[in-house]
Amino acid sequence: MSDESRLNTGIPHTARVWNYWLGGKDNYTADRELGDQIRALLPDIVTSARADRAFLGRAVTHMVTDGGVRQFLDLGTGLPTADNTHEVAQRLAQESRIVYVDNDPLVLAHANALLTSSPGGVTDYIQADVRDVDAVLDGAAKSLDFSEPIAVMMLGIVNFIVDDDQAHEVVGRIKDAVPSGSYLAIAHPTAEINGDAARESVRMSNEAGVAPMCLRSAEEIASFFDGFDLLEPGVVSCSRWRPVISAVDGPPAEVYQFCAVGRKP
């Protein structure tokens, strides 16, 4: 993404569009216009964005309570909203240590103000591109102990690495860097639901000047977990990863953002 699109409020910005869908206030007219254009194609896009955020909460809760994880590496932070990784983790275990990574100066400005730690824990922010794995790992090692399990959060970031080989190289190197007992969580837009509209929305977004992105199938998403034990229920809609199911309403509707969590043996 160019510096111009990052800082010019007249050009749509991925993080601000996402912030708009989540009900945040850190967005501008250009962001809302693109967000509304995409929503016209995908009426459930707001539901999808919020399902992604709810998945984060359920995944982090599982990793802390069932997995005993106290360290998180959150890649592609985006603009802080409600129930960020550190808030969920430190509510459950105050001593949790979280490192956020994003390459966007706009995110950095907000992160410095909003991503604050609880007493006894650590919340740090690294400005780096996830493609620069060495910079990410070197920076994270200042706050995280790589001899102990780490939960790697890659929600809505792998889709911005549009080259498949590069995406697998980045994810693979990060997987190799964390020890046994670590977790990987990925959320990624797909064409599994409303495929034609999803593909058109990506074309529209890419042509609007925001960071180029891609869709991947459930099978392609699953391939990023090679070598890890994929937790049940596998690769599914974010709305259907271990939700609280209403006896009246039944399972929630599927959304086009799919997800999965894996554990390193």
Short mmCIF file of N, CA and C in Angstrom, two decimals, residues 60 63-64 67-74 85-86 89-90 93 95-100 122 140-153 177-184:
data_model
loop_
_atom_site.label_atom_id
_atom_site.label_comp_id
_atom_site.label_asym_id
_atom_site.label_seq_id
_atom_site.Cartn_x
_atom_site.Cartn_y
_atom_site.Cartn_z
N VAL A 60 -8.82 -17.04 21.21
CA VAL A 60 -7.90 -16.61 22.27
C VAL A 60 -8.33 -17.22 23.60
N MET A 63 -7.18 -20.79 23.67
CA MET A 63 -5.73 -20.91 23.79
C MET A 63 -5.27 -20.62 25.22
N VAL A 64 -5.89 -19.65 25.87
CA VAL A 64 -5.51 -19.30 27.23
C VAL A 64 -6.03 -20.33 28.23
N GLY A 67 -5.41 -24.25 26.39
CA GLY A 67 -4.06 -24.47 25.90
C GLY A 67 -2.98 -23.96 26.83
N GLY A 68 -3.35 -23.14 27.82
CA GLY A 68 -2.36 -22.62 28.77
C GLY A 68 -1.40 -21.62 28.17
N VAL A 69 -1.73 -21.05 27.02
CA VAL A 69 -0.83 -20.10 26.35
C VAL A 69 -0.88 -18.75 27.05
N ARG A 70 0.29 -18.14 27.19
CA ARG A 70 0.39 -16.82 27.81
C ARG A 70 1.14 -15.83 26.91
N GLN A 71 1.39 -16.24 25.66
CA GLN A 71 2.12 -15.37 24.73
C GLN A 71 1.40 -15.36 23.38
N PHE A 72 1.26 -14.17 22.82
CA PHE A 72 0.56 -14.02 21.55
C PHE A 72 1.35 -13.12 20.61
N LEU A 73 1.43 -13.55 19.35
CA LEU A 73 2.02 -12.74 18.29
C LEU A 73 0.92 -12.47 17.28
N ASP A 74 0.42 -11.23 17.27
CA ASP A 74 -0.74 -10.85 16.45
C ASP A 74 -0.25 -10.09 15.23
N THR A 85 -6.80 -8.68 20.96
CA THR A 85 -6.18 -9.89 21.50
C THR A 85 -5.72 -9.72 22.93
N HIS A 86 -5.04 -8.61 23.24
CA HIS A 86 -4.51 -8.44 24.60
C HIS A 86 -5.62 -8.28 25.62
N ALA A 89 -7.02 -11.87 26.21
CA ALA A 89 -6.05 -12.72 26.90
C ALA A 89 -5.80 -12.25 28.33
N GLN A 90 -5.64 -10.95 28.52
CA GLN A 90 -5.28 -10.46 29.85
C GLN A 90 -6.48 -10.42 30.80
N ALA A 93 -5.92 -14.08 31.84
CA ALA A 93 -4.62 -14.31 32.49
C ALA A 93 -3.84 -12.99 32.40
N GLU A 95 -1.11 -11.94 33.25
CA GLU A 95 0.31 -11.94 32.93
C GLU A 95 0.61 -12.18 31.45
N SER A 96 -0.41 -12.31 30.63
CA SER A 96 -0.22 -12.59 29.20
C SER A 96 0.60 -11.50 28.53
N ARG A 97 1.43 -11.95 27.57
CA ARG A 97 2.31 -11.03 26.83
C ARG A 97 1.87 -11.06 25.37
N ILE A 98 1.65 -9.89 24.82
CA ILE A 98 1.13 -9.78 23.45
C ILE A 98 2.01 -8.84 22.66
N VAL A 99 2.41 -9.27 21.47
CA VAL A 99 3.12 -8.40 20.53
C VAL A 99 2.27 -8.26 19.28
N TYR A 100 1.96 -7.03 18.94
CA TYR A 100 1.21 -6.71 17.74
C TYR A 100 2.19 -6.28 16.64
N VAL A 122 2.36 -7.75 29.34
CA VAL A 122 3.10 -6.92 28.38
C VAL A 122 2.27 -6.78 27.11
N ALA A 140 9.77 -9.41 17.91
CA ALA A 140 8.92 -10.11 18.87
C ALA A 140 9.74 -10.74 19.99
N ALA A 141 10.97 -11.17 19.67
CA ALA A 141 11.82 -11.84 20.67
C ALA A 141 12.21 -10.91 21.81
N LYS A 142 12.02 -9.61 21.65
CA LYS A 142 12.33 -8.68 22.73
C LYS A 142 11.28 -8.75 23.84
N SER A 143 10.08 -9.25 23.49
CA SER A 143 9.00 -9.33 24.49
C SER A 143 8.50 -10.75 24.73
N LEU A 144 8.73 -11.65 23.77
CA LEU A 144 8.22 -13.01 23.88
C LEU A 144 9.37 -13.99 24.03
N ASP A 145 9.13 -15.08 24.75
CA ASP A 145 10.10 -16.15 24.94
C ASP A 145 9.79 -17.26 23.95
N PHE A 146 10.65 -17.41 22.94
CA PHE A 146 10.39 -18.39 21.88
C PHE A 146 10.72 -19.82 22.30
N SER A 147 11.07 -20.03 23.56
CA SER A 147 11.21 -21.40 24.06
C SER A 147 9.92 -21.88 24.70
N GLU A 148 8.95 -20.98 24.85
CA GLU A 148 7.64 -21.30 25.41
C GLU A 148 6.57 -21.12 24.34
N PRO A 149 5.42 -21.84 24.45
CA PRO A 149 4.38 -21.75 23.41
C PRO A 149 3.92 -20.32 23.15
N ILE A 150 3.68 -20.06 21.88
CA ILE A 150 3.20 -18.76 21.40
C ILE A 150 2.01 -19.00 20.49
N ALA A 151 0.97 -18.22 20.65
CA ALA A 151 -0.17 -18.28 19.74
C ALA A 151 0.02 -17.21 18.67
N VAL A 152 0.06 -17.63 17.43
CA VAL A 152 0.24 -16.72 16.30
C VAL A 152 -1.14 -16.43 15.70
N MET A 153 -1.52 -15.17 15.70
CA MET A 153 -2.81 -14.75 15.17
C MET A 153 -2.58 -14.11 13.80
N ALA A 177 9.36 -21.17 13.66
CA ALA A 177 10.03 -20.40 14.71
C ALA A 177 9.44 -20.62 16.09
N VAL A 178 8.20 -21.11 16.16
CA VAL A 178 7.55 -21.27 17.47
C VAL A 178 7.67 -22.73 17.93
N PRO A 179 7.70 -22.97 19.25
CA PRO A 179 7.94 -24.32 19.75
C PRO A 179 6.69 -25.17 19.82
N SER A 180 6.87 -26.42 20.17
CA SER A 180 5.75 -27.35 20.38
C SER A 180 4.78 -26.77 21.40
N GLY A 181 3.49 -26.98 21.15
CA GLY A 181 2.46 -26.43 22.03
C GLY A 181 1.96 -25.08 21.59
N SER A 182 2.57 -24.51 20.55
CA SER A 182 2.14 -23.22 20.01
C SER A 182 0.91 -23.40 19.14
N TYR A 183 0.23 -22.30 18.88
CA TYR A 183 -0.99 -22.31 18.08
C TYR A 183 -0.86 -21.36 16.89
N LEU A 184 -1.63 -21.65 15.86
CA LEU A 184 -1.77 -20.76 14.71
C LEU A 184 -3.25 -20.58 14.43
#
